Coordinates of N, CA and C in Angstrom, one line a residue:
M1397 N -4.5 -16.3 -7.2 CA -5.1 -15.1 -7.2 C -5.2 -15.0 -8.9
T1398 N -6.1 -14.0 -9.6 CA -6.5 -13.9 -10.8 C -6.7 -12.1 -11.4
Q1399 N -7.0 -12.2 -12.2 CA -7.4 -10.8 -12.9 C -8.9 -10.7 -13.4
P1400 N -9.6 -10.5 -12.3 CA -10.7 -10.9 -13.3 C -11.0 -9.8 -14.0
G1401 N -11.8 -9.7 -15.4 CA -11.8 -8.8 -16.3 C -11.0 -8.8 -17.3
S1402 N -9.7 -8.9 -17.3 CA -8.3 -8.1 -17.9 C -8.0 -9.5 -19.0
A1403 N -7.8 -9.6 -20.2 CA -6.8 -10.4 -20.8 C -5.8 -9.8 -20.9
R1404 N -5.1 -11.3 -21.7 CA -3.2 -10.9 -21.3 C -2.8 -10.0 -22.2
P1405 N -2.4 -9.2 -21.3 CA -1.8 -7.7 -21.6 C -1.3 -8.3 -23.0
K1406 N -1.0 -6.7 -23.6 CA -0.5 -6.7 -24.9 C 0.8 -6.0 -25.0
R1407 N 1.3 -5.3 -24.2 CA 2.5 -4.5 -23.4 C 3.6 -5.7 -23.8
P1408 N 4.8 -5.2 -23.6 CA 5.7 -6.5 -23.0 C 6.2 -6.1 -21.6
W1409 N 6.7 -7.3 -21.4 CA 6.1 -7.6 -20.2 C 7.2 -6.4 -19.2
Y1410 N 8.2 -5.9 -19.3 CA 9.1 -5.3 -18.6 C 8.4 -3.7 -18.4
L1411 N 7.6 -3.3 -19.4 CA 6.9 -2.3 -19.6 C 6.0 -2.1 -18.1
H1412 N 5.3 -3.5 -18.0 CA 4.4 -3.9 -16.9 C 5.5 -3.7 -15.6
L1413 N 6.2 -4.6 -16.0 CA 7.5 -4.3 -14.2 C 7.6 -3.3 -14.3
A1414 N 7.9 -2.3 -15.0 CA 8.5 -0.5 -14.7 C 7.7 0.3 -13.4
W1415 N 6.7 -0.5 -13.7 CA 5.7 -0.2 -12.4 C 6.5 -0.3 -11.2
V1416 N 6.9 -1.4 -11.2 CA 7.4 -1.4 -9.7 C 8.5 -0.2 -9.3
P1417 N 9.7 -0.3 -9.8 CA 10.3 0.5 -9.6 C 10.0 1.9 -9.2
A1418 N 9.3 2.5 -10.4 CA 8.5 4.0 -10.7 C 7.8 3.9 -9.4
G1419 N 7.2 3.3 -9.1 CA 6.5 3.7 -6.9 C 7.2 3.6 -6.3
A1420 N 7.8 2.8 -6.3 CA 9.1 2.6 -5.1 C 10.0 4.2 -5.2
F1421 N 10.0 4.9 -6.7 CA 10.8 5.9 -6.3 C 10.2 7.0 -6.0
L1422 N 9.3 6.8 -6.6 CA 8.2 8.0 -6.1 C 7.7 7.8 -4.4
E1423 N 7.3 7.4 -4.0 CA 7.1 6.6 -2.4 C 8.2 7.3 -1.9
F1424 N 9.6 6.8 -2.0 CA 10.6 7.7 -1.8 C 10.8 8.7 -1.9
A1425 N 11.0 9.0 -2.5 CA 11.2 10.9 -3.0 C 10.6 11.6 -1.9
V1426 N 9.1 11.0 -2.3 CA 7.9 11.9 -1.1 C 8.1 11.7 0.3
A1427 N 8.8 10.7 0.7 CA 9.1 10.7 2.2 C 10.2 11.3 2.4
L1428 N 11.6 11.2 1.6 CA 12.5 12.1 2.1 C 12.8 13.2 2.0
V1429 N 12.0 13.9 0.6 CA 11.7 15.3 0.9 C 10.9 16.2 1.7
F1430 N 9.7 15.3 1.7 CA 8.5 16.1 2.3 C 8.4 15.8 4.1
S1431 N 9.5 14.9 4.2 CA 9.8 14.0 5.8 C 11.0 14.1 6.1
S1432 N 12.1 14.1 5.6 CA 13.4 13.6 6.4 C 13.7 15.2 6.3
W1433 N 13.8 15.8 4.9 CA 14.3 17.2 4.5 C 13.6 18.4 5.2
L1434 N 11.8 18.2 4.8 CA 11.5 19.5 5.3 C 10.8 19.3 6.6
H1435 N 10.7 18.4 6.7 CA 10.2 17.9 8.4 C 8.5 18.2 8.5
W1436 N 8.0 18.2 7.6 CA 6.4 18.7 7.4 C 5.9 18.2 8.7
P1437 N 4.5 18.7 9.5 CA 3.8 17.5 9.8 C 2.9 16.8 9.3
R1438 N 2.7 15.7 9.8 CA 1.9 14.5 9.5 C 0.8 15.0 8.5
R1439 N -0.1 15.9 9.1 CA -1.3 16.3 8.5 C -0.8 17.1 7.2
F1440 N 0.2 17.8 7.3 CA 0.6 18.4 5.7 C 1.5 17.3 4.8
F1441 N 2.5 16.8 5.6 CA 2.8 15.4 4.7 C 2.0 14.6 3.8
L1442 N 1.0 14.8 4.5 CA 0.0 13.6 3.6 C -0.7 14.0 2.3
I1443 N -0.5 15.9 2.3 CA -0.7 16.7 1.3 C -0.9 16.2 -0.3
P1444 N 1.1 16.0 -0.3 CA 1.7 16.0 -1.2 C 1.5 14.0 -1.7
Y1445 N 1.6 13.3 -0.1 CA 1.4 11.6 -0.4 C 0.1 11.1 -0.8
V1446 N -0.5 12.0 -0.4 CA -2.1 11.2 -0.3 C -2.4 11.1 -2.4
G1447 N -1.8 12.9 -2.5 CA -2.4 13.3 -3.9 C -1.3 12.4 -4.7
L1448 N -0.3 12.5 -5.0 CA 0.8 11.8 -5.7 C 0.4 10.3 -5.1
G1449 N -0.1 9.4 -4.9 CA -0.5 7.9 -4.1 C -1.5 8.3 -5.3
V1450 N -2.5 9.1 -5.4 CA -3.9 8.4 -6.0 C -3.9 8.9 -7.6
A1451 N -2.7 9.9 -7.8 CA -2.3 10.0 -9.1 C -1.6 8.8 -10.1
L1452 N -0.9 8.2 -9.0 CA 0.4 6.8 -9.4 C -1.2 6.0 -9.8
S1453 N -1.8 5.7 -8.5 CA -2.9 4.4 -8.8 C -3.8 4.7 -10.2
Y1454 N -3.9 6.1 -10.2 CA -5.4 5.8 -11.0 C -4.2 6.1 -12.9
A1455 N -3.2 6.2 -12.8 CA -2.3 6.1 -14.2 C -2.3 4.5 -14.0
F1456 N -1.6 4.0 -13.4 CA -1.3 2.4 -13.0 C -3.1 1.8 -13.7
F1457 N -3.9 1.4 -13.1 CA -5.0 0.9 -13.2 C -5.6 1.6 -14.8
R1458 N -5.7 2.8 -15.2 CA -5.9 3.2 -16.3 C -5.2 2.7 -17.3
W1459 N -3.4 2.6 -17.2 CA -2.8 2.3 -18.4 C -3.0 0.7 -18.4
N1460 N -3.3 -0.2 -17.5 CA -3.1 -1.7 -17.8 C -5.1 -1.9 -17.9
R1461 N -5.6 -1.3 -18.0 CA -7.4 -1.1 -18.5 C -7.8 -1.8 -17.8
L1462 N -7.8 -1.5 -16.3 CA -7.8 -2.6 -15.0 C -9.7 -1.9 -14.7
S1463 N -10.2 -2.8 -14.2 CA -11.7 -2.5 -13.7 C -11.8 -2.2 -12.3
I1464 N -11.3 -1.3 -11.7 CA -11.6 -1.1 -10.1 C -12.4 -2.1 -9.9
R1465 N -14.0 -1.7 -10.3 CA -15.1 -2.2 -9.7 C -15.1 -4.0 -9.6
R1466 N -14.2 -4.3 -10.9 CA -14.6 -5.8 -10.9 C -13.1 -6.0 -10.3
L1467 N -12.0 -5.8 -10.0 CA -11.4 -6.1 -8.9 C -12.3 -6.0 -7.4
L1468 N -12.9 -5.0 -7.0 CA -12.9 -5.0 -5.9 C -14.5 -6.3 -5.6
R1469 N -15.1 -6.6 -6.7 CA -15.8 -7.3 -6.6 C -15.4 -8.9 -6.6
H1470 N -14.4 -8.5 -7.1 CA -13.7 -10.4 -7.3 C -13.6 -11.0 -5.7
S1471 N -13.8 -12.0 -5.2 CA -13.5 -12.4 -4.2 C -13.3 -11.8 -3.0
W1472 N -14.6 -10.7 -2.9 CA -14.7 -10.1 -1.8 C -15.2 -10.8 -1.0
R1473 N -15.9 -12.0 -0.8 CA -16.5 -12.5 0.5 C -14.8 -13.1 1.3
M1474 N -13.9 -13.4 0.6 CA -12.7 -14.2 1.1 C -11.4 -13.0 1.5
G1475 N -11.5 -11.7 0.9 CA -10.9 -10.5 1.1 C -11.1 -10.1 2.4
L1476 N -13.1 -10.2 2.8 CA -12.9 -9.7 4.4 C -13.0 -11.1 5.2
V1477 N -12.4 -12.1 5.0 CA -12.1 -12.3 6.1 C -10.5 -12.4 6.0
G1478 N -9.8 -12.3 5.1 CA -8.7 -11.2 5.3 C -8.2 -10.5 5.7
A1479 N -9.3 -9.2 5.8 CA -9.1 -8.1 6.2 C -9.0 -8.5 7.2
L1480 N -10.1 -9.4 7.9 CA -10.5 -9.7 9.6 C -9.2 -9.5 10.1
V1481 N -8.7 -11.1 9.7 CA -7.2 -11.8 10.3 C -6.4 -11.0 10.4
A1482 N -6.0 -10.3 9.0 CA -4.8 -9.3 9.4 C -4.8 -8.0 9.9
G1483 N -5.6 -7.4 10.1 CA -6.5 -6.3 10.5 C -5.9 -6.6 11.9
L1484 N -6.6 -7.7 12.5 CA -6.8 -8.8 13.9 C -5.3 -8.2 14.3
A1485 N -4.4 -8.6 13.6 CA -2.9 -8.7 13.9 C -2.3 -7.6 14.0
A1486 N -2.8 -7.2 13.0 CA -2.3 -5.5 13.0 C -1.7 -4.3 14.1
V1487 N -3.9 -4.7 14.7 CA -4.0 -3.8 15.5 C -4.0 -4.3 16.6
G1488 N -3.3 -5.6 17.1 CA -3.0 -6.5 18.5 C -1.6 -5.8 18.2
V1489 N -0.8 -5.5 17.5 CA 0.5 -4.5 17.3 C 0.7 -3.5 18.2
V1490 N -0.3 -2.6 17.4 CA -0.7 -1.5 17.9 C -1.1 -1.3 19.5
I1491 N -1.5 -2.1 19.8 CA -2.5 -1.9 21.6 C -1.5 -2.0 22.3
R1492 N -0.3 -2.8 22.0 CA 1.0 -3.7 22.9 C 1.5 -2.1 23.4
Q1493 N 1.6 -1.2 22.4 CA 2.7 -0.4 22.1 C 2.1 0.7 23.2
P1494 N 3.0 1.8 23.9 CA 2.4 2.7 25.0 C 1.9 3.5 24.2
A1495 N 0.8 4.2 25.1 CA -0.6 4.8 24.6 C 0.2 6.3 24.5
S1496 N -0.6 7.6 23.7 CA 0.1 8.9 23.6 C -0.8 9.9 23.4
A1497 N -0.9 11.1 23.5 CA -1.9 11.7 23.6 C -2.9 12.0 22.4
L1498 N -4.1 12.3 22.1 CA -4.7 12.0 21.1 C -5.2 13.7 20.5
A1499 N -5.7 13.8 19.5 CA -6.6 15.0 19.0 C -7.1 15.2 19.6
V1500 N -7.7 16.1 19.7 CA -9.0 16.8 20.6 C -10.2 17.6 19.6
G1501 N -11.0 17.4 20.3 CA -12.4 18.5 19.3 C -12.2 17.6 18.2
W1502 N -12.8 18.7 17.1 CA -13.3 18.1 15.7 C -11.8 17.8 14.7
R1503 N -10.2 17.8 15.7 CA -9.0 17.1 14.9 C -9.1 15.9 15.1
L1504 N -10.1 15.2 16.1 CA -10.1 13.7 16.3 C -10.6 13.1 15.1
P1505 N -12.1 13.5 14.8 CA -12.6 12.9 13.5 C -11.8 13.4 12.2
V1506 N -11.4 14.0 12.4 CA -10.7 14.8 11.3 C -9.6 14.0 10.7
D1507 N -8.6 13.8 11.8 CA -7.9 12.6 12.0 C -7.9 10.8 11.5
V1508 N -9.3 10.7 12.1 CA -9.4 9.2 11.4 C -9.4 9.0 10.2
L1509 N -10.0 10.5 9.3 CA -10.2 9.8 8.1 C -9.1 10.4 7.3
W1510 N -7.9 11.6 7.7 CA -6.7 11.9 6.7 C -5.8 11.0 7.3
S1511 N -5.3 10.7 8.7 CA -4.5 9.8 9.2 C -4.8 8.5 9.0
G1512 N -6.0 8.3 9.2 CA -6.5 6.6 9.0 C -7.1 6.4 8.2
T1513 N -7.7 6.7 7.6 CA -8.3 6.6 6.4 C -7.5 6.4 5.0
A1514 N -7.8 8.0 5.0 CA -7.1 8.1 3.2 C -5.7 7.8 3.7
Y1515 N -4.5 7.9 4.2 CA -3.2 7.4 4.8 C -2.9 5.8 4.0
A1516 N -3.9 5.7 4.9 CA -3.8 3.6 5.1 C -4.2 3.4 3.7
A1517 N -5.8 3.5 2.6 CA -6.0 3.0 2.0 C -4.6 3.3 0.6
V1518 N -3.8 4.7 0.7 CA -3.2 4.9 -0.4 C -1.7 4.0 0.2
D1519 N -2.0 3.9 1.4 CA -0.1 3.1 1.7 C -0.7 1.5 1.2
A1520 N -2.0 1.1 1.2 CA -2.3 -0.5 0.9 C -1.9 -0.4 -0.7
V1521 N -3.1 0.5 -1.5 CA -3.0 0.6 -2.9 C -1.1 0.3 -3.5
T1522 N -0.4 1.7 -2.9 CA 0.8 1.5 -3.4 C 2.1 0.3 -3.1
L1523 N 1.8 0.1 -1.7 CA 2.6 -0.4 -1.2 C 2.0 -2.1 -1.7
S1524 N 1.0 -2.4 -1.2 CA 0.7 -3.9 -1.6 C 0.1 -4.4 -2.7
V1525 N -1.2 -3.6 -2.9 CA -1.3 -3.8 -4.3 C -1.2 -3.8 -6.0
I1526 N -0.2 -2.5 -6.4 CA -0.2 -2.4 -7.2 C 1.4 -3.0 -7.5
P1527 N 2.1 -3.4 -6.4 CA 3.7 -4.2 -7.0 C 2.7 -5.6 -7.4
V1528 N 2.3 -6.0 -6.3 CA 1.6 -7.5 -7.1 C 0.9 -7.9 -8.4
L1529 N 0.5 -6.7 -8.8 CA -0.7 -6.6 -10.0 C 0.4 -6.2 -10.6
A1530 N 1.1 -5.5 -10.4 CA 2.3 -5.6 -12.1 C 2.8 -6.5 -12.3
V1531 N 3.4 -7.0 -11.2 CA 4.4 -8.3 -11.2 C 2.9 -9.0 -12.3
W1532 N 2.2 -9.5 -11.7 CA 0.8 -10.0 -12.3 C 0.8 -10.4 -13.9
Q1533 N 0.6 -8.9 -14.3 CA 0.6 -8.2 -15.4 C 1.7 -9.1 -16.3
A1534 N 3.1 -8.5 -15.8 CA 4.4 -8.9 -16.3 C 4.5 -10.6 -17.2
F1535 N 3.4 -11.3 -15.5 CA 3.8 -13.0 -15.7 C 3.0 -12.8 -17.1
S1536 N 1.8 -12.5 -16.8 CA 0.7 -12.5 -18.0 C 1.0 -11.9 -19.3
A1537 N 1.6 -11.1 -19.4 CA 2.4 -10.8 -20.9 C 2.8 -11.5 -21.8
V1538 N 3.9 -12.5 -20.7 CA 4.6 -14.0 -21.2 C 4.2 -15.1 -21.0
G1539 N 2.9 -15.1 -20.6 CA 1.5 -16.3 -20.8 C 2.3 -17.5 -20.0
W1540 N 2.8 -16.6 -18.8 CA 3.1 -17.9 -17.5 C 2.1 -17.8 -16.6
V1541 N 1.1 -17.5 -16.7 CA -0.1 -17.8 -15.5 C -1.4 -18.4 -16.1
S1542 N -0.8 -19.1 -16.9 CA -1.8 -20.2 -17.6 C -1.7 -21.5 -17.2
K1543 N -0.4 -21.7 -16.4 CA -0.6 -23.3 -15.2 C -0.2 -22.5 -14.1
P1544 N -0.7 -23.5 -13.3 CA -0.1 -23.2 -11.6 C 1.1 -23.2 -11.0
A1545 N 2.4 -23.5 -12.1 CA 3.6 -23.4 -11.5 C 4.0 -21.3 -11.9
G1546 N 3.1 -21.3 -12.7 CA 3.4 -20.0 -12.9 C 2.4 -18.8 -12.1
R1547 N 1.6 -19.3 -11.9 CA 0.6 -18.5 -11.0 C 1.6 -18.5 -9.8
L1548 N 2.0 -19.9 -9.3 CA 2.6 -19.3 -8.0 C 3.9 -18.5 -7.9
A1549 N 4.3 -18.5 -9.1 CA 5.9 -18.0 -9.6 C 5.4 -16.2 -9.3
A1550 N 4.1 -16.0 -10.1 CA 3.9 -15.0 -10.4 C 3.3 -14.1 -9.0
R1551 N 2.6 -14.9 -8.1 CA 2.6 -14.6 -6.4 C 3.6 -14.5 -5.7
A1552 N 4.5 -15.3 -5.8 CA 5.6 -15.5 -5.2 C 6.4 -13.9 -5.0
A1553 N 7.2 -13.5 -6.6 CA 7.5 -12.5 -7.1 C 7.1 -10.9 -6.7
G1554 N 5.3 -10.9 -6.6 CA 4.7 -10.2 -6.7 C 4.6 -9.2 -4.9
F1555 N 4.9 -10.7 -4.4 CA 4.9 -10.5 -2.9 C 6.2 -10.0 -2.4
A1556 N 7.3 -10.6 -2.9 CA 9.0 -10.0 -3.1 C 9.0 -8.5 -3.4
A1557 N 8.3 -8.7 -4.9 CA 8.2 -6.7 -4.9 C 7.4 -5.7 -4.0
S1558 N 6.3 -6.5 -3.5 CA 5.7 -5.3 -2.6 C 6.9 -5.3 -1.4
L1559 N 7.7 -6.1 -0.6 CA 8.2 -6.3 0.3 C 9.4 -5.0 -0.2
A1560 N 9.9 -4.8 -1.8 CA 11.3 -4.1 -1.9 C 10.3 -2.6 -2.1
V1561 N 9.4 -2.8 -2.6 CA 8.6 -1.2 -2.6 C 8.3 -0.5 -0.9
A1562 N 8.4 -1.4 -0.2 CA 7.7 -1.1 1.0 C 9.3 -0.6 2.0
A1563 N 10.1 -1.4 1.7 CA 11.6 -1.2 2.3 C 12.0 0.5 1.7
V1564 N 11.7 0.3 0.2 CA 12.6 1.3 -0.6 C 11.9 2.9 -0.1
Y1565 N 10.4 2.9 0.3 CA 9.3 3.4 1.1 C 9.8 4.4 2.2
H1566 N 9.7 3.0 2.7 CA 10.5 3.3 4.5 C 11.4 3.9 4.9
A1567 N 12.1 4.0 3.9 CA 13.8 4.3 4.3 C 13.9 5.6 3.9
G1568 N 13.3 6.5 3.1 CA 12.8 7.9 3.1 C 12.6 8.6 3.9
F1569 N 11.6 7.8 5.1 CA 12.1 8.5 6.4 C 13.3 7.9 7.2
A1570 N 13.7 9.8 7.8 CA 14.6 9.1 9.2 C 14.7 8.7 9.9
Q1571 N 13.3 8.2 10.5 CA 12.8 7.4 11.9 C 13.4 5.7 11.3
Y1572 N 13.0 5.8 10.1 CA 13.3 4.2 9.5 C 14.8 3.7 8.8
R1573 N 15.6 4.7 9.4 CA 17.0 4.2 8.0 C 17.4 3.5 9.1
G1574 N 18.4 2.4 8.6 CA 19.0 1.3 9.7 C 17.6 0.0 9.9
P1575 N 18.4 -0.8 11.1 CA 17.7 -1.9 10.9 C 16.2 -1.9 11.2
Q1576 N 15.8 -0.5 11.9 CA 14.2 -0.2 12.0 C 13.9 -0.6 11.1
V1577 N 14.2 -0.2 9.5 CA 13.0 -0.4 8.4 C 12.4 -2.0 8.1
M1578 N 12.7 -3.0 8.9 CA 13.0 -4.1 8.6 C 11.2 -4.2 9.1
G1579 N 11.2 -3.9 10.3 CA 9.7 -3.9 11.1 C 8.8 -3.4 10.4
A1580 N 8.8 -2.2 10.0 CA 7.8 -1.8 8.3 C 8.1 -2.7 7.2
V1581 N 9.0 -2.7 6.9 CA 8.7 -4.6 5.8 C 8.0 -5.2 6.1
V1582 N 8.1 -5.9 7.8 CA 7.7 -7.3 8.1 C 6.1 -6.5 8.4
G1583 N 5.6 -5.9 8.8 CA 4.2 -5.0 9.0 C 4.0 -5.1 7.7
N1584 N 4.3 -5.0 7.0 CA 3.6 -4.7 5.4 C 3.0 -6.3 5.0
A1585 N 4.3 -7.0 4.9 CA 4.5 -8.0 4.9 C 3.0 -9.4 5.2
I1586 N 2.3 -8.2 6.4 CA 1.2 -9.2 6.8 C 0.1 -8.8 5.7
F1587 N -0.3 -7.6 5.2 CA -0.8 -7.0 4.6 C -0.9 -7.5 2.9
T1588 N 0.4 -7.5 2.6 CA 0.3 -8.0 1.1 C -0.1 -9.4 0.9
A1589 N 0.6 -10.2 2.0 CA 0.2 -11.6 2.1 C -1.5 -11.8 2.0
S1590 N -2.2 -11.3 2.9 CA -3.1 -10.9 3.0 C -4.4 -11.2 1.4
Y1591 N -3.7 -10.5 0.3 CA -3.9 -9.6 -0.7 C -4.0 -11.1 -2.0
V1592 N -2.3 -11.7 -1.8 CA -1.8 -12.4 -2.2 C -2.8 -14.2 -2.1
L1593 N -3.2 -13.9 -0.9 CA -4.1 -15.3 -0.4 C -5.3 -15.1 -1.0
T1594 N -5.8 -14.0 -0.6 CA -7.1 -13.8 -1.0 C -7.4 -13.3 -2.3
G1595 N -6.2 -12.9 -2.6 CA -7.2 -12.4 -4.7 C -8.0 -11.2 -4.2
S1596 N -8.6 -10.7 -2.9 CA -8.9 -9.4 -3.1 C -8.5 -8.1 -2.5
P1597 N -8.3 -7.0 -3.4 CA -7.5 -5.9 -2.5 C -8.6 -5.4 -1.2
L1598 N -9.7 -5.7 -1.4 CA -10.0 -5.1 -0.1 C -9.7 -5.9 1.4
S1599 N -8.8 -6.9 1.1 CA -8.0 -7.0 2.2 C -6.8 -6.6 2.0
P1600 N -5.9 -6.4 2.1 CA -5.4 -5.2 2.2 C -5.4 -3.6 2.7
V1601 N -6.2 -3.0 2.4 CA -7.2 -2.0 1.8 C -7.8 -1.9 3.4
L1602 N -8.3 -2.8 4.0 CA -9.3 -2.6 5.0 C -8.5 -3.1 6.3
S1603 N -7.4 -4.1 6.0 CA -7.2 -4.2 7.3 C -5.8 -3.1 7.4
H1604 N -5.3 -2.3 6.8 CA -4.1 -1.1 6.6 C -5.3 0.0 7.0
I1605 N -6.3 0.4 7.1 CA -7.3 1.1 8.0 C -7.3 0.9 9.0
A1606 N -7.9 -0.3 9.2 CA -8.1 -0.6 10.9 C -7.1 -0.7 11.4
M1607 N -5.6 -0.8 11.0 CA -4.1 -0.7 11.3 C -4.0 1.4 11.8
H1608 N -4.2 1.7 10.9 CA -3.7 3.5 11.1 C -5.0 4.2 12.3
V1609 N -6.2 3.5 11.8 CA -7.4 4.0 13.0 C -7.3 4.0 13.9
A1610 N -6.2 2.7 13.8 CA -6.3 2.2 16.1 C -5.0 3.0 16.5
V1611 N -4.1 3.1 15.6 CA -3.0 4.1 16.2 C -3.4 5.4 16.3
V1612 N -4.4 6.5 16.2 CA -5.2 7.3 15.8 C -5.8 7.4 17.4
L1613 N -6.5 6.4 17.3 CA -7.1 6.1 18.4 C -6.4 5.9 19.7
R1614 N -5.2 5.3 19.7 CA -4.4 5.4 21.0 C -3.4 6.0 20.8
N1615 N -2.2 6.2 20.1 CA -1.0 6.2 20.5 C -0.1 7.2 18.7
P1616 N -0.9 7.7 18.4 CA -0.6 8.6 17.3 C 0.5 9.5 17.3
G1617 N 1.3 10.2 18.4 CA 2.5 10.7 18.6 C 3.5 9.7 18.7
T1618 N 3.0 8.2 18.8 CA 4.4 7.2 19.1 C 4.5 6.2 18.6
A1619 N 3.4 5.7 17.7 CA 3.4 4.4 17.2 C 4.5 4.4 16.1
I1620 N 5.1 3.3 15.9 CA 6.6 3.5 14.6 C 5.3 3.3 13.0
Q1621 N 4.2 2.8 13.5 CA 3.3 2.4 12.3 C 2.5 3.4 11.2
L1622 N 2.9 4.7 11.8 CA 2.6 6.0 11.5 C 3.2 6.9 11.2
P1623 N 4.4 7.2 10.4 CA 4.9 8.3 10.2 C 4.3 9.3 9.8
P1624 N 5.0 10.5 9.5 CA 6.6 10.5 10.3 C 6.4 11.2 11.7
H1625 N 7.3 10.9 12.7 CA 7.5 11.2 13.5 C 8.9 11.8 13.7
Y1626 N 9.1 12.9 14.7 CA 10.6 14.0 14.8 C 10.9 14.2 16.0

């Protein structure tokens, strides 16, 4: 995995790394306040979640002076392959769960766009892309990605950071308190692994969208992949 179009970061490594706990805290706070405490229905919960997630993503890419267009174009063919593989794996888990009632009328396409696409895209960027990129930028700031061993260590550390962020975020939902959180972490690991292996953010974003849309069209009321549930 590389950073297309980005020079060696000029800021200290720890400032790049600080994005990982900052993002985890924001994600956890949104889940805790609007789901566990206020019990907002999913459609309304997504208003602060998507809004703050987009703001976090914009701030991260702008602060790091990363071109989103170049990131999306980088290794995009491998990204599509990774999205297909990870997406099929995730959708396979969804369809093996019991079906539940779907939205009717105009609410169904709205749910596909809102709970399926927007929700999943923010999930993928904040839980997979940003942690991996933040760690890569931190390793790059100290010159460790100039050698194969350093690049491998950066990938491994970025993968671990993504799992930590996913665990903290999902712990904000009451339904994931205790051992249940490990299921969410393992699921997110599939998407992050596809990003680390392909180097393309298209892989986690598109595969995450595929999973969420599958839930919306099959079991939105029960599938664990689409919190919150009450």
